[in-house]
Coordinates of C-alpha atoms in Angstrom, one line a residue:
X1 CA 68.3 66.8 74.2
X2 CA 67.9 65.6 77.6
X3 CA 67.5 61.9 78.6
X4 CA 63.4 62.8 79.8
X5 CA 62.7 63.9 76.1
X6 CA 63.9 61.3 74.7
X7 CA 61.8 59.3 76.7
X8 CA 58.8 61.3 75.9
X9 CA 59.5 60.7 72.5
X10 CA 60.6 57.2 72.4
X11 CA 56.9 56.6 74.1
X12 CA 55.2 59.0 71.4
X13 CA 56.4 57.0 68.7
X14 CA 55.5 53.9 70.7
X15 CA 52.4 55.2 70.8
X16 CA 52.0 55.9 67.6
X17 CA 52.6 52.2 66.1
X18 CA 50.2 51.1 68.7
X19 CA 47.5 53.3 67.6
X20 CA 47.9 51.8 63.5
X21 CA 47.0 48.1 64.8
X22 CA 43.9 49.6 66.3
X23 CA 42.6 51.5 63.5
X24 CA 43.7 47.9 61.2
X25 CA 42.5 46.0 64.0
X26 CA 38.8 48.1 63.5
X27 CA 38.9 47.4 60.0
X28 CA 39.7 44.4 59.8
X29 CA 36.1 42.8 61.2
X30 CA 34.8 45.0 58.4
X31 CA 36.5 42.8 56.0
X32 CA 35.9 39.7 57.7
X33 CA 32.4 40.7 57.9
X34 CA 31.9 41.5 54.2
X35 CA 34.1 38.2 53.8
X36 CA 31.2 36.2 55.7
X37 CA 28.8 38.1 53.7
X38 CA 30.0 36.7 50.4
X39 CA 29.9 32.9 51.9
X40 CA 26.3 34.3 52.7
X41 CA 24.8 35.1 49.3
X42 CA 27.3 32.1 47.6
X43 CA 25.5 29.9 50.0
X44 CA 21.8 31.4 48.7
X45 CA 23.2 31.4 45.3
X46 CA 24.0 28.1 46.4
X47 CA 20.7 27.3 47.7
X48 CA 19.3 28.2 44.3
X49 CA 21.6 26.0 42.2
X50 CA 19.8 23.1 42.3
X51 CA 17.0 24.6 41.1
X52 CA 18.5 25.7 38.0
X53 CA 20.0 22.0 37.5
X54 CA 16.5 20.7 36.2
X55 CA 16.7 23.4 33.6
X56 CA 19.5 22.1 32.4
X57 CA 18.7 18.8 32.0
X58 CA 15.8 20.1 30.1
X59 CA 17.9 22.0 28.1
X60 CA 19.4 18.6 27.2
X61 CA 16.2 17.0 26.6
X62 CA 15.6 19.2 24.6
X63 CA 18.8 19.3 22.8
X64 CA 18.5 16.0 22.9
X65 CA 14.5 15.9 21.6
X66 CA 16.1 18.7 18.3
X67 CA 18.5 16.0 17.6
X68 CA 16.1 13.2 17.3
X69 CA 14.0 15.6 15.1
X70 CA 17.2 16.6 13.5
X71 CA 18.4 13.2 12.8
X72 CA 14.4 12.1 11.4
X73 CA 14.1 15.1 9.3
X74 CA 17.8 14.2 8.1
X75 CA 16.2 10.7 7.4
X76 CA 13.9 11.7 5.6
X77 CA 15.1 13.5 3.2
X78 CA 17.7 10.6 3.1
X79 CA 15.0 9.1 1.9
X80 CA 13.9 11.5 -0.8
X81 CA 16.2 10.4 -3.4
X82 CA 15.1 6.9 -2.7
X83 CA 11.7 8.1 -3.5
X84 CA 13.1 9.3 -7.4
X85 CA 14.8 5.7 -7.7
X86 CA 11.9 4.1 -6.9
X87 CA 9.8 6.3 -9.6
X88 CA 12.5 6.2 -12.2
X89 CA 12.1 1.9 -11.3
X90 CA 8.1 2.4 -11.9
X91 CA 8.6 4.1 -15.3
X92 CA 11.3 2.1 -16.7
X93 CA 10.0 -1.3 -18.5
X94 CA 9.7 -4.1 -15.9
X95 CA 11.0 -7.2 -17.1
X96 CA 10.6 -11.1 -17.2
X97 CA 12.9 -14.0 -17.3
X98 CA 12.1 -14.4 -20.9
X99 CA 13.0 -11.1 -21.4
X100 CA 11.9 -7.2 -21.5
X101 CA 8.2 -6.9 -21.1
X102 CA 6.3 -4.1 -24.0
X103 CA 4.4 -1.2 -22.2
X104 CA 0.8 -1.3 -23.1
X105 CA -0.8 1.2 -25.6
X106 CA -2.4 4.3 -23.8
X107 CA -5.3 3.7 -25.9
X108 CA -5.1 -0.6 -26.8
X109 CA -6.7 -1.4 -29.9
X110 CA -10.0 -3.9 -29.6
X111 CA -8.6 -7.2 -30.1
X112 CA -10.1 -8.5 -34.1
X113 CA -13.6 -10.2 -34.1
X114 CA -15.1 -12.7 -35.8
X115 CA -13.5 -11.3 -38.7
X116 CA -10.1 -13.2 -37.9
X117 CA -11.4 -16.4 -39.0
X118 CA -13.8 -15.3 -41.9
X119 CA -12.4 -17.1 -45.2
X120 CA -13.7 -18.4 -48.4
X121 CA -16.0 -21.6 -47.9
X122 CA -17.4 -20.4 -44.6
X123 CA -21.1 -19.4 -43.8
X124 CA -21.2 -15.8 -44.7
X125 CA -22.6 -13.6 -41.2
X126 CA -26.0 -13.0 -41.1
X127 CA -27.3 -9.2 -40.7
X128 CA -30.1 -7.0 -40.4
X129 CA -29.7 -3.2 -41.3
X130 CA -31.3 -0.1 -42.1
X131 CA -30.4 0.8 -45.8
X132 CA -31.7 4.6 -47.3
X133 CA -35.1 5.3 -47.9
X134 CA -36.3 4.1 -44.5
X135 CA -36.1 0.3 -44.9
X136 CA -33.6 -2.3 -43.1
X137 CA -32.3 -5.0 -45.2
X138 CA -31.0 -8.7 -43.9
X139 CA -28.9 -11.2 -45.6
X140 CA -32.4 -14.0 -45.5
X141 CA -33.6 -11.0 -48.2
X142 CA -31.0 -12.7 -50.7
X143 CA -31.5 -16.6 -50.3
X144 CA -30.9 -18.7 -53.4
X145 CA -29.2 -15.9 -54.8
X146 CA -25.9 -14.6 -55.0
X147 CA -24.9 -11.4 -53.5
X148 CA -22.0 -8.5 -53.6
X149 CA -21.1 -6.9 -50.5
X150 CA -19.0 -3.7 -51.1
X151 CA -17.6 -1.9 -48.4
X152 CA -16.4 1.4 -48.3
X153 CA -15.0 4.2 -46.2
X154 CA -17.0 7.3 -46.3
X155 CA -20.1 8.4 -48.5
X156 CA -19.1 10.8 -51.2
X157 CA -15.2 10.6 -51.0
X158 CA -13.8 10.7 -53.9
X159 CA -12.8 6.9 -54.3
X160 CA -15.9 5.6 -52.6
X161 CA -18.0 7.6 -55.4
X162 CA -15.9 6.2 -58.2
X163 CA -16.4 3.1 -56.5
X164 CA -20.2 3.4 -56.2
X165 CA -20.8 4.9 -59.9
X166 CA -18.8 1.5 -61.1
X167 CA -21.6 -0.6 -59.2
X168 CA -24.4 1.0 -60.3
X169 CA -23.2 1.3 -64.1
X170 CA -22.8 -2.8 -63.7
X171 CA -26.2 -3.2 -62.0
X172 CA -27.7 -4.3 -64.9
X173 CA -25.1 -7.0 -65.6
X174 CA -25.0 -8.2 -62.1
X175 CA -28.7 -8.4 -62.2
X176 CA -28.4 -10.9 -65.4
X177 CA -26.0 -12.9 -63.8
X178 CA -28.3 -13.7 -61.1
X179 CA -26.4 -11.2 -58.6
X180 CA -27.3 -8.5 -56.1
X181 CA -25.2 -5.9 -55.0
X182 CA -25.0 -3.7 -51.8
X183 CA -23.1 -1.1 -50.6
X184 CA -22.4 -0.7 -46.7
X185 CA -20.4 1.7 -44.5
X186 CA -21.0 3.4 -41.2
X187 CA -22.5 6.7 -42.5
X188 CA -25.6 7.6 -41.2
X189 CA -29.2 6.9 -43.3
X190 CA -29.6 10.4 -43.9
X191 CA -25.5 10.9 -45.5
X192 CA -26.5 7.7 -47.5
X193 CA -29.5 9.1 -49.1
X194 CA -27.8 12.2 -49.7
X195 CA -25.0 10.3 -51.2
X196 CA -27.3 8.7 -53.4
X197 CA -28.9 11.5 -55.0
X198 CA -26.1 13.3 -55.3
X199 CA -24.4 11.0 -57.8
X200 CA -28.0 9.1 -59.1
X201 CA -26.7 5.2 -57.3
X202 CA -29.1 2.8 -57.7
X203 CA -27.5 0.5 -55.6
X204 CA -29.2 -0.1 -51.8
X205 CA -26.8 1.4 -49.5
X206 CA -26.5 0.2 -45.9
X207 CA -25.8 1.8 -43.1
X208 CA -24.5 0.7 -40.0
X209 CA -22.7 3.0 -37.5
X210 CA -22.1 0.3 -35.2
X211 CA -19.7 -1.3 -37.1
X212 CA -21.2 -4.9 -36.6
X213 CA -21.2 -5.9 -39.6
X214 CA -18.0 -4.6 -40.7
X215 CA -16.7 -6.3 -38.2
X216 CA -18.3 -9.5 -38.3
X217 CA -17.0 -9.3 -42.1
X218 CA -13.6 -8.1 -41.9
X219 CA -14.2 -4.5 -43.2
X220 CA -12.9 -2.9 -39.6
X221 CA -9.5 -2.3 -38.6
X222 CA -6.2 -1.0 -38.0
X223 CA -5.2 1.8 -40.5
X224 CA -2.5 4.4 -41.2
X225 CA -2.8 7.2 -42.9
X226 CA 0.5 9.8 -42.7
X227 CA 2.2 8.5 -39.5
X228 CA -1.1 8.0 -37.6
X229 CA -2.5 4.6 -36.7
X230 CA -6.4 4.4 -36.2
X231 CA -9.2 2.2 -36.6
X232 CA -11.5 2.6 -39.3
X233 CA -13.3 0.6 -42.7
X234 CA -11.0 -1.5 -44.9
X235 CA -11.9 -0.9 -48.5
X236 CA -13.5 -4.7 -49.0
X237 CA -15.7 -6.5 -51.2
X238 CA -17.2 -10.0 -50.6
X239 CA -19.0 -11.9 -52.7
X240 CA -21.7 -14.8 -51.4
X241 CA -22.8 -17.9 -53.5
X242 CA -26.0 -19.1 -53.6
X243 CA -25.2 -21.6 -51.1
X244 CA -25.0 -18.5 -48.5
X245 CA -21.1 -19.1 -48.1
X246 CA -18.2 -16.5 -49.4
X247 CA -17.3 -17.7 -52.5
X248 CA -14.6 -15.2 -52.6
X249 CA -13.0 -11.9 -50.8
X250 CA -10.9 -9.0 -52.0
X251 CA -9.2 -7.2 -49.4
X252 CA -7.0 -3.6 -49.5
X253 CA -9.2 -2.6 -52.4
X254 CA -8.0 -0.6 -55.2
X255 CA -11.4 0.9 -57.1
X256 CA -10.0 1.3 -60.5
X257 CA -11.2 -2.0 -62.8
X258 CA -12.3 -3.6 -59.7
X259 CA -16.1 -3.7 -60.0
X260 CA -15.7 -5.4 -63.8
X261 CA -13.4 -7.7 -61.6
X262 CA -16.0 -8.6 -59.4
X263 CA -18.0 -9.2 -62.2
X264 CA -16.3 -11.2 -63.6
X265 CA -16.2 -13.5 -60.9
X266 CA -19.6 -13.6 -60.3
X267 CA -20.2 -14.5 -63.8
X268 CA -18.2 -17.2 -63.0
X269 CA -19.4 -18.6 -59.9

């Protein structure tokens, strides 16, 4: 090879190196360009950021907002078994310094009447009722004389009949002894009339549903009959002397003998 081709070549290949930066050279701005492009839309992105910031901070109000509702609904049922405390306090029974205080009936029994203090040697209650056959009887009716007041459950049961058959079978001898006799409960006029003809009584039978009188003499009051308490007539008898006080008073009656007992007393008397 000659000394001019080697020249030709050596500048070829010269040329040819020269000819790479220029095509790298082009592309470079490309890249610089795309480069600055990127700064470009960071710096919109950029631009838009602090938009977005107020969105978070509402998303922490209203974290914050859930957490306050959060901690009060946690509260409150914190305070649901307080709530069961307080009603298991309410039931149990309260108590004083003296000691545990008793609940109150559900249904309190009326607190006794005059009854309480009725004894032999006081003035025997005056009363004005209606008695079968349409008539009302008082206790003035029996001045300066002396009287028997029997009282008993329920018209035509059987120990209120055997009661009522004794009186009557008596009357005569009562009526000697200068003694009246009177049956009273809280049937109605019509159940004592029928009770009357039913078993031929002769004695005046009272009637008074109110329960004033049975009161006022002792003959209402707490009973118990197979494990149940109630209120209701006690099986009584009083007698009066002529002096219009109680000479005498059985209580808790039992009906077999006890009309001769009576009697007896008021023979007596």
């Amino acid at each position: 090879m000659s000394k001019k081709t080697r020249k030709k070549s050596s500048k070829g290949s010269a040329k040819t190196p020269a000819k790479t930066p220029a095509k790298s050279s082009a592309k470079a701005p490309a890249k610089k360009s795309a480069q600055k492009t990127i700064p470009a839309k960071a710096a919109r992105s950029g631009s838009k950021a602090p938009v977005k910031a107020p969105a978070a901070k509402a998303g922490k109000a209203v974290a914050t907002k859930s957490g306050k509702a959060a901690k009060s609904a946690s509260t409150k049922e914190s305070h649901k078994p307080a709530s069961k405390s307080l009603k298991s306090n309410l039931s149990a029974t309260p108590k004083s310094d003296s000691g545990p205080i008793p609940k109150p009936a559900e249904k309190p029994l009326p607190a006794p009447g005059p009854a309480a203090a009725l004894a032999e040697g006081a003035k025997a209650p005056g009363f004005r009722l209606p008695r079968d056959g349409g008539d009302s009887v008082a206790l003035a009716n029996y001045a300066g004389q002396k009287l028997v007041l029997f009282f008993y459950p329920r018209a035509d049961t059987p120990g209120c009949t055997r009661e009522a058959i004794d009186f009557t079978r008596l009357k005569d001898a009562f009526a000697e002894s200068g003694t009246a006799v009177l049956g009273i409960s809280a049937d109605t006029v019509r159940a004592q009339e029928s009770f009357r003809d039913k078993h031929q009584l002769s004695i005046p039978l009272i009637s008074d549903e109110k329960h004033e009188m049975l009161e006022a003499y002792g003959a209402w009051g707490e009973k118990s009959m197979y494990g149940r308490t109630f209120l209701g007539i006690l099986r009584t008898t009083v007698l009066i002397g002529k002096d219009g006080k109680i000479a005498k008073i059985w209580r808790n009656v039992r009906v077999d003998g006890h009309a001769d007992d009576v009697l007896a007393a008021a023979q007596g008397l």
